[in-house]
PDB file of C-alpha atoms in Angstrom:
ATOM      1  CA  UNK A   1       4.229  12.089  23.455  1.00 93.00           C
ATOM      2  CA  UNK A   2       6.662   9.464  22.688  1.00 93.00           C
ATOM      3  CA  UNK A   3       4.824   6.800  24.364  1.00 92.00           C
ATOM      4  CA  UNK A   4       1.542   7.404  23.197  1.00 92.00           C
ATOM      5  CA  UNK A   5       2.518   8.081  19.600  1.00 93.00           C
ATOM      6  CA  UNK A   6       4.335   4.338  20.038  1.00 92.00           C
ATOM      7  CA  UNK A   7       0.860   2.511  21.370  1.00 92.00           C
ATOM      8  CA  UNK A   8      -0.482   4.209  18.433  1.00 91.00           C
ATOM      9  CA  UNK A   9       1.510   2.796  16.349  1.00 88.00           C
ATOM     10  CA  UNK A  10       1.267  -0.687  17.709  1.00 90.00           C
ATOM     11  CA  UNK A  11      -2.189  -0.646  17.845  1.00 89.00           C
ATOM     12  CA  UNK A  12      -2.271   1.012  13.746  1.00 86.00           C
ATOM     13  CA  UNK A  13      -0.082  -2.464  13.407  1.00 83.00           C
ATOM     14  CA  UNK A  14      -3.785  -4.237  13.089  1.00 82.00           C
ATOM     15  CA  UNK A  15      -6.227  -1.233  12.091  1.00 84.00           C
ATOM     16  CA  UNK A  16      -6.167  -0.400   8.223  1.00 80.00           C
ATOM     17  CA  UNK A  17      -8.614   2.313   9.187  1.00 82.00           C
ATOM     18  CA  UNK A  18      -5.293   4.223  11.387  1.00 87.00           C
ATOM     19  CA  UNK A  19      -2.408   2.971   9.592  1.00 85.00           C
ATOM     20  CA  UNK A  20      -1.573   6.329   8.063  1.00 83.00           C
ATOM     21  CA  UNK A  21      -2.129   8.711  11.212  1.00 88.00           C
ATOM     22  CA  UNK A  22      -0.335   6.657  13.663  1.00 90.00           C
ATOM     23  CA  UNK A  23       2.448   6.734  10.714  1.00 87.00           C
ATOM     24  CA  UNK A  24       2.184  10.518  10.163  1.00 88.00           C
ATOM     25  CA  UNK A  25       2.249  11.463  14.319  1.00 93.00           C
ATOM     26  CA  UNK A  26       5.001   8.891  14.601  1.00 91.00           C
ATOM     27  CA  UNK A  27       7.118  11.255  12.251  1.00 89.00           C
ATOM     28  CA  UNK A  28       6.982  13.822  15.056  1.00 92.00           C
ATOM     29  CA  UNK A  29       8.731  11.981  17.609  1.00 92.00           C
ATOM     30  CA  UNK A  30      12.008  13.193  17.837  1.00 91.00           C
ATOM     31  CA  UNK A  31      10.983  16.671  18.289  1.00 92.00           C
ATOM     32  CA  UNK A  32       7.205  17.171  18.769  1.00 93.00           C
ATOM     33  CA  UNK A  33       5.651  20.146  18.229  1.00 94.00           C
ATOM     34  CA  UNK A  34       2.050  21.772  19.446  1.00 95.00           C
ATOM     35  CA  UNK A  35       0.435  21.000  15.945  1.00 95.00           C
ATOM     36  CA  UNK A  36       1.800  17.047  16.610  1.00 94.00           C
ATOM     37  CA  UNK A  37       0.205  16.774  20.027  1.00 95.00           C
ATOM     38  CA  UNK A  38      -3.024  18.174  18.481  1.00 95.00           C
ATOM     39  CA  UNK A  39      -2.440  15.259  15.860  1.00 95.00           C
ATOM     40  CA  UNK A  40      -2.224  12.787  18.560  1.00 95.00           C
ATOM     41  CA  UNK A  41      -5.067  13.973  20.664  1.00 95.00           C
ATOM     42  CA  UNK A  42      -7.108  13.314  17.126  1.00 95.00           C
ATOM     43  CA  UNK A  43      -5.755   9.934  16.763  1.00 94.00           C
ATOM     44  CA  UNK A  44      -6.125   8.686  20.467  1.00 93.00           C
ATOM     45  CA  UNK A  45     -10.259  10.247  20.134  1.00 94.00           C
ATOM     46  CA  UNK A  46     -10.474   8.291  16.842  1.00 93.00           C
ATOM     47  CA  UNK A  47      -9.182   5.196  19.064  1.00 91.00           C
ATOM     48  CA  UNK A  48     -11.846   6.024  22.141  1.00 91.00           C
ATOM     49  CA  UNK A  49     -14.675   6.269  19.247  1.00 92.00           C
ATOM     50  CA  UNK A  50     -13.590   3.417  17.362  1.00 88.00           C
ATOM     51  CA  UNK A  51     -12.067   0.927  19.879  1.00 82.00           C
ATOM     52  CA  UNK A  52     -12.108  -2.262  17.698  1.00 83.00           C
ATOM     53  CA  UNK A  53     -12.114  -3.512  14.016  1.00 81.00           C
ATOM     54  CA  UNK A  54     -13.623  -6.956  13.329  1.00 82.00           C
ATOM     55  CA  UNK A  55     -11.805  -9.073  10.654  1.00 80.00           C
ATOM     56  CA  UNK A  56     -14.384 -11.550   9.461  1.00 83.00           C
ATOM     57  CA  UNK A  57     -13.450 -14.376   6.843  1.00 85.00           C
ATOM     58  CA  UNK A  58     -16.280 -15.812   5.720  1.00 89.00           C
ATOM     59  CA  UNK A  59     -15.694 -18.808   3.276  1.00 90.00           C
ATOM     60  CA  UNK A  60     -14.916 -18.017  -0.467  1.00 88.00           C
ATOM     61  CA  UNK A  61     -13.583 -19.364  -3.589  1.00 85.00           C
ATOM     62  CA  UNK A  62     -10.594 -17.413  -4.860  1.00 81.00           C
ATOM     63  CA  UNK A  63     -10.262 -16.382  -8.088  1.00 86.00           C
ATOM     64  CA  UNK A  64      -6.919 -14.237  -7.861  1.00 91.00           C
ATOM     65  CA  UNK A  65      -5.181 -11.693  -5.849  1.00 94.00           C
ATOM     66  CA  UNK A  66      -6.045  -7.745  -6.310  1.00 94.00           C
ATOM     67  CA  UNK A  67      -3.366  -5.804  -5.107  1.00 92.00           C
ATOM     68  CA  UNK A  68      -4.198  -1.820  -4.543  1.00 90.00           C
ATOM     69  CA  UNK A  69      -2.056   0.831  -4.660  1.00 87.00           C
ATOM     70  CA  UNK A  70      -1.435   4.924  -4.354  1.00 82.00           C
ATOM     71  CA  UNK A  71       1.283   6.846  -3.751  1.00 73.00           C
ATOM     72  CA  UNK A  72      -0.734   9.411  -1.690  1.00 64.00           C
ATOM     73  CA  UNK A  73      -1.873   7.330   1.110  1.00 60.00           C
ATOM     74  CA  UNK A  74      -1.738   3.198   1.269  1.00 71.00           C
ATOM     75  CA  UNK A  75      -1.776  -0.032  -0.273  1.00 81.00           C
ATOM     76  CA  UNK A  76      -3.593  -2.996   0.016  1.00 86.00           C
ATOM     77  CA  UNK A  77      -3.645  -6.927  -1.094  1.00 89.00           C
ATOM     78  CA  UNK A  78      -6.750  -8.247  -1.060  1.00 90.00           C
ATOM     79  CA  UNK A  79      -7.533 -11.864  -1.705  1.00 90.00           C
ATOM     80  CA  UNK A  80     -10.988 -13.055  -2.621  1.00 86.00           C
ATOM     81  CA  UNK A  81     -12.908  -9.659  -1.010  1.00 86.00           C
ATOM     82  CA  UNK A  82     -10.547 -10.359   2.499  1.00 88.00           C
ATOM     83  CA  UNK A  83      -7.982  -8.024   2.959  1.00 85.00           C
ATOM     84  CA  UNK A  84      -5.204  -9.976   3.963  1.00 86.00           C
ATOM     85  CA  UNK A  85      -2.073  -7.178   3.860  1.00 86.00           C
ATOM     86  CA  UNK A  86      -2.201  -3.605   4.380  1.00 82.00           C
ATOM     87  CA  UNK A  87       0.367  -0.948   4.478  1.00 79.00           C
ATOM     88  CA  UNK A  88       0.844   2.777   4.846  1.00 74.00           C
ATOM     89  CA  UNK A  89       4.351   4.634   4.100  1.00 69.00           C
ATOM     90  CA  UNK A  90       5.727   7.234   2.628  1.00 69.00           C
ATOM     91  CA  UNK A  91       7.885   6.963  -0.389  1.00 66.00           C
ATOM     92  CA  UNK A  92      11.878   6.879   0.916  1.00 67.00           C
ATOM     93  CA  UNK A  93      12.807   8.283  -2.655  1.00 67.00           C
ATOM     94  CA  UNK A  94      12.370  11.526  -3.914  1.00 68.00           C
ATOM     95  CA  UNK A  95      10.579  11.898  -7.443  1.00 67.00           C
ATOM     96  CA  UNK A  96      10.802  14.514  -9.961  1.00 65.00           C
ATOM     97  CA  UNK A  97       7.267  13.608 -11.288  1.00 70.00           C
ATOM     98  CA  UNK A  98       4.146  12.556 -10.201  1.00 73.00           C
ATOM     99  CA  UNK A  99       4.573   9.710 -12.647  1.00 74.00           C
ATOM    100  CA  UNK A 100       7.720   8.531 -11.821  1.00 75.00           C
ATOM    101  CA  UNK A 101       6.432   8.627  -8.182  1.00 76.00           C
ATOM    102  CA  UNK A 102       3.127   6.862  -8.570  1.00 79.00           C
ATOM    103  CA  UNK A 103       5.424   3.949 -10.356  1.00 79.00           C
ATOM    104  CA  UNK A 104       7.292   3.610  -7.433  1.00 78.00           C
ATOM    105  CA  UNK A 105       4.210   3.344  -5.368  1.00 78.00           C
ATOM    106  CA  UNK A 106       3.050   0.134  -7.907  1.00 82.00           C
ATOM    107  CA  UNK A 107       5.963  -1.919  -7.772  1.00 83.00           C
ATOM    108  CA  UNK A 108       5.511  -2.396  -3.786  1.00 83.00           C
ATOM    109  CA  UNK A 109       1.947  -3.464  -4.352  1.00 87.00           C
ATOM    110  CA  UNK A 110       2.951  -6.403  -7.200  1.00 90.00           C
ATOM    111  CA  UNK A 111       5.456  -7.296  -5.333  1.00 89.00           C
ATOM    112  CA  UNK A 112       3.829  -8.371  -2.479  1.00 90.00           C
ATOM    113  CA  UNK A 113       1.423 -10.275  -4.325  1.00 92.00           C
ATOM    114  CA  UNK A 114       3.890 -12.322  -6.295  1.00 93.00           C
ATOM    115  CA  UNK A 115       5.125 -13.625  -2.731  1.00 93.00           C
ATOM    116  CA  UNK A 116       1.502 -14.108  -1.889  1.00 92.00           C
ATOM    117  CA  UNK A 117       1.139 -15.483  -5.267  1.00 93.00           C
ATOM    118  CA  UNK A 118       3.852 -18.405  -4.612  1.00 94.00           C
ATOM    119  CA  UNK A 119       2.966 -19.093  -1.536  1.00 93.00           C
ATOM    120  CA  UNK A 120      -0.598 -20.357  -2.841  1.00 91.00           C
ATOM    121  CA  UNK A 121       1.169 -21.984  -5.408  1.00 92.00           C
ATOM    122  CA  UNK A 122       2.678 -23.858  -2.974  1.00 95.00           C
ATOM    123  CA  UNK A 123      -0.601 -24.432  -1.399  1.00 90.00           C
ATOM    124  CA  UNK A 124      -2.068 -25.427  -5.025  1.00 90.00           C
ATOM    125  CA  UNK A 125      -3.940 -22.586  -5.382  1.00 88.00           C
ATOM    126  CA  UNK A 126      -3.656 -20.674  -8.909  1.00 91.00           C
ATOM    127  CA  UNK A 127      -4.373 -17.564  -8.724  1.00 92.00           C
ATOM    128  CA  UNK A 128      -4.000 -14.550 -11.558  1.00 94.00           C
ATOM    129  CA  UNK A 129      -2.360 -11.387  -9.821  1.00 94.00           C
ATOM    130  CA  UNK A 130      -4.155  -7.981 -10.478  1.00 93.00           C
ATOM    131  CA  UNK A 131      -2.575  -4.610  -9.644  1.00 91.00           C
ATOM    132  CA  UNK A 132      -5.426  -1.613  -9.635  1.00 90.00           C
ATOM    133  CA  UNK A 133      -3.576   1.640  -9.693  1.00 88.00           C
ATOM    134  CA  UNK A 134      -5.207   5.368  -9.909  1.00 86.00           C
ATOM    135  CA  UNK A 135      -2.114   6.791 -12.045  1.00 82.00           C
ATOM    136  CA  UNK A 136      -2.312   6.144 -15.658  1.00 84.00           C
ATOM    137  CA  UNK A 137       1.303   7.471 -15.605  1.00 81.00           C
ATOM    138  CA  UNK A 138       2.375   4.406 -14.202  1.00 81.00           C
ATOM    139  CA  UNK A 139       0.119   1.503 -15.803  1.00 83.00           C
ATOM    140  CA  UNK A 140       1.750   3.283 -18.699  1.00 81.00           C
ATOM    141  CA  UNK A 141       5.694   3.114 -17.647  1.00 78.00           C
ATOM    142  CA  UNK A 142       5.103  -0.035 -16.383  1.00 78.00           C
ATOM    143  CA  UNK A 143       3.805  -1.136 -19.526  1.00 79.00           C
ATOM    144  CA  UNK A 144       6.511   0.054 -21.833  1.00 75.00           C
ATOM    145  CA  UNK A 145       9.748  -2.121 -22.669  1.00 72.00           C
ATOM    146  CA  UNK A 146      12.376   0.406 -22.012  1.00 70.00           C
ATOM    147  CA  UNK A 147      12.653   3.789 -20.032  1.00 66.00           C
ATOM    148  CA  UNK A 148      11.494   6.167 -22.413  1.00 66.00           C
ATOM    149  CA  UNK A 149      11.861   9.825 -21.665  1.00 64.00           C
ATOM    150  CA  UNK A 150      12.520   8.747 -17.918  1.00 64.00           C
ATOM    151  CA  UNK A 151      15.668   9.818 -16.403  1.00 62.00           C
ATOM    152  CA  UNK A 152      15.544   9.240 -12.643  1.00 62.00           C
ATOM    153  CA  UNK A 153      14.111   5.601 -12.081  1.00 65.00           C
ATOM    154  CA  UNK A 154      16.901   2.997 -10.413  1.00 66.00           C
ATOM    155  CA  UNK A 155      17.379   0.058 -12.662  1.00 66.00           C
ATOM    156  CA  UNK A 156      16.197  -2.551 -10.307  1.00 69.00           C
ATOM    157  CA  UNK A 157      12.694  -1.239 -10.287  1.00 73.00           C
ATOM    158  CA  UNK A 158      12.423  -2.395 -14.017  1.00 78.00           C
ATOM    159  CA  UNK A 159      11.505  -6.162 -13.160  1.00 84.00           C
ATOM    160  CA  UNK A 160       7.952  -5.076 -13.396  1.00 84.00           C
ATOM    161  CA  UNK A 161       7.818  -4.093 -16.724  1.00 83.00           C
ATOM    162  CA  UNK A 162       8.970  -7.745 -17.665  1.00 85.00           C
ATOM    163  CA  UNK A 163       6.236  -8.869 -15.461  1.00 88.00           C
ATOM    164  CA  UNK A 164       4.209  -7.299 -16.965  1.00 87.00           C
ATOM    165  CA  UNK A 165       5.208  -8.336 -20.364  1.00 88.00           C
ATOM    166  CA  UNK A 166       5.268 -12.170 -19.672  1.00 89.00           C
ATOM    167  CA  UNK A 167       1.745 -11.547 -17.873  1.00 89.00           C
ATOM    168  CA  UNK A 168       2.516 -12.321 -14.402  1.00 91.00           C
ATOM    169  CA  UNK A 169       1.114  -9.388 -13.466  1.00 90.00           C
ATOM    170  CA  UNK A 170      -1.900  -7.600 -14.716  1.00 91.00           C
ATOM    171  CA  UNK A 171      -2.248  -4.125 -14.191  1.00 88.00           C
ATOM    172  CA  UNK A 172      -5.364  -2.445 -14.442  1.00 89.00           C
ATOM    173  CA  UNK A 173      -7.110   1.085 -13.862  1.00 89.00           C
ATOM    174  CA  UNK A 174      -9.055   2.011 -11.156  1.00 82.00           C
ATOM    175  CA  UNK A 175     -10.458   5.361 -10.500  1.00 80.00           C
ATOM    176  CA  UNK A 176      -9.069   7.514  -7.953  1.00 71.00           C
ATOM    177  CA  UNK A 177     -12.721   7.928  -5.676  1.00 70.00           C
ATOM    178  CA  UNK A 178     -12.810   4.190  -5.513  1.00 66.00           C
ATOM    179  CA  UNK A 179      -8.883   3.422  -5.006  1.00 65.00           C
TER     180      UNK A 179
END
């Protein structure tokens, strides 16, 4: 189990389509269980069905980075329409609200695409960062200037809001079907 779960898992490393189920059957691996296996035999027929993923980059002119988030499943940082970083993990703190927990899931997304931001910048390419999030929960705490009726958030998660603020980083709605 342990060594197919970990080719999953290298092979997720490239396929945004698998990210999440190689993540979710690589939970199991300290003590798996019959429902895991079945979990794995899913994953490895997804991999026999689907055996590669083409990136294409065709050329493009960039007018900023969109960075994708949700709590539930993934995130992703797209530049131009080429997905250029993906991700898939589960939150490592625990949340009293589905608020405070879909605000933790934004600030990984913006924060990847300020680093992705200054590296262009480097590169002399401006580019305006977006952040599309399904939660209006969070478009909303990340909007305010202070904490509000919040009582659980750690302090260092409160650059955003600043970003925000100073319009770094633009946060906009997206709806749920289409996140």
């Amino acid at each position: 189990f342990r060594g197919s779960a970990a080719r999953g898992n290298y092979l997720a490393a490239d396929r945004i389509d698998a990210q999440l189920a190689c993540n979710e059957v690589r939970r199991w691996m300290s003590s798996p269980t019959e429902h895991s296996w079945q979990a794995l035999r899913k994953v490895c027929r997804f991999f026999k069905t689907a055996p590669r993923l083409v990136y294409t980059y065709p050329q493009q002119t960039v007018r900023g980075i969109d960075v994708y988030t949700d709590t539930d499943w993934a995130g992703c940082l797209m530049l131009g329409c080429h997905a250029i970083k993906h991700w898939s993990s589960t939150q490592t703190s625990v949340a009293l609200s589905s608020g405070e927990a879909e605000f933790v899931g934004v600030i990984r997304g913006p924060g990847q695409g300020l680093g992705y931001q200054a590296l262009l910048r480097d590169l002399g390419i401006e580019a305006p960062l977006r952040g599309w999030a399904d939660s209006s929960a969070a478009i909303g705490i990340c909007s305010r200037q202070c904490l509000g009726k919040l009582r659980h958030l750690d302090t260092h998660t409160l650059w955003i809001q600043q970003a925000v603020r100073i319009c770094r980083v633009n946060l906009r709605k997206v709806d749920g079907e289409v996140n």
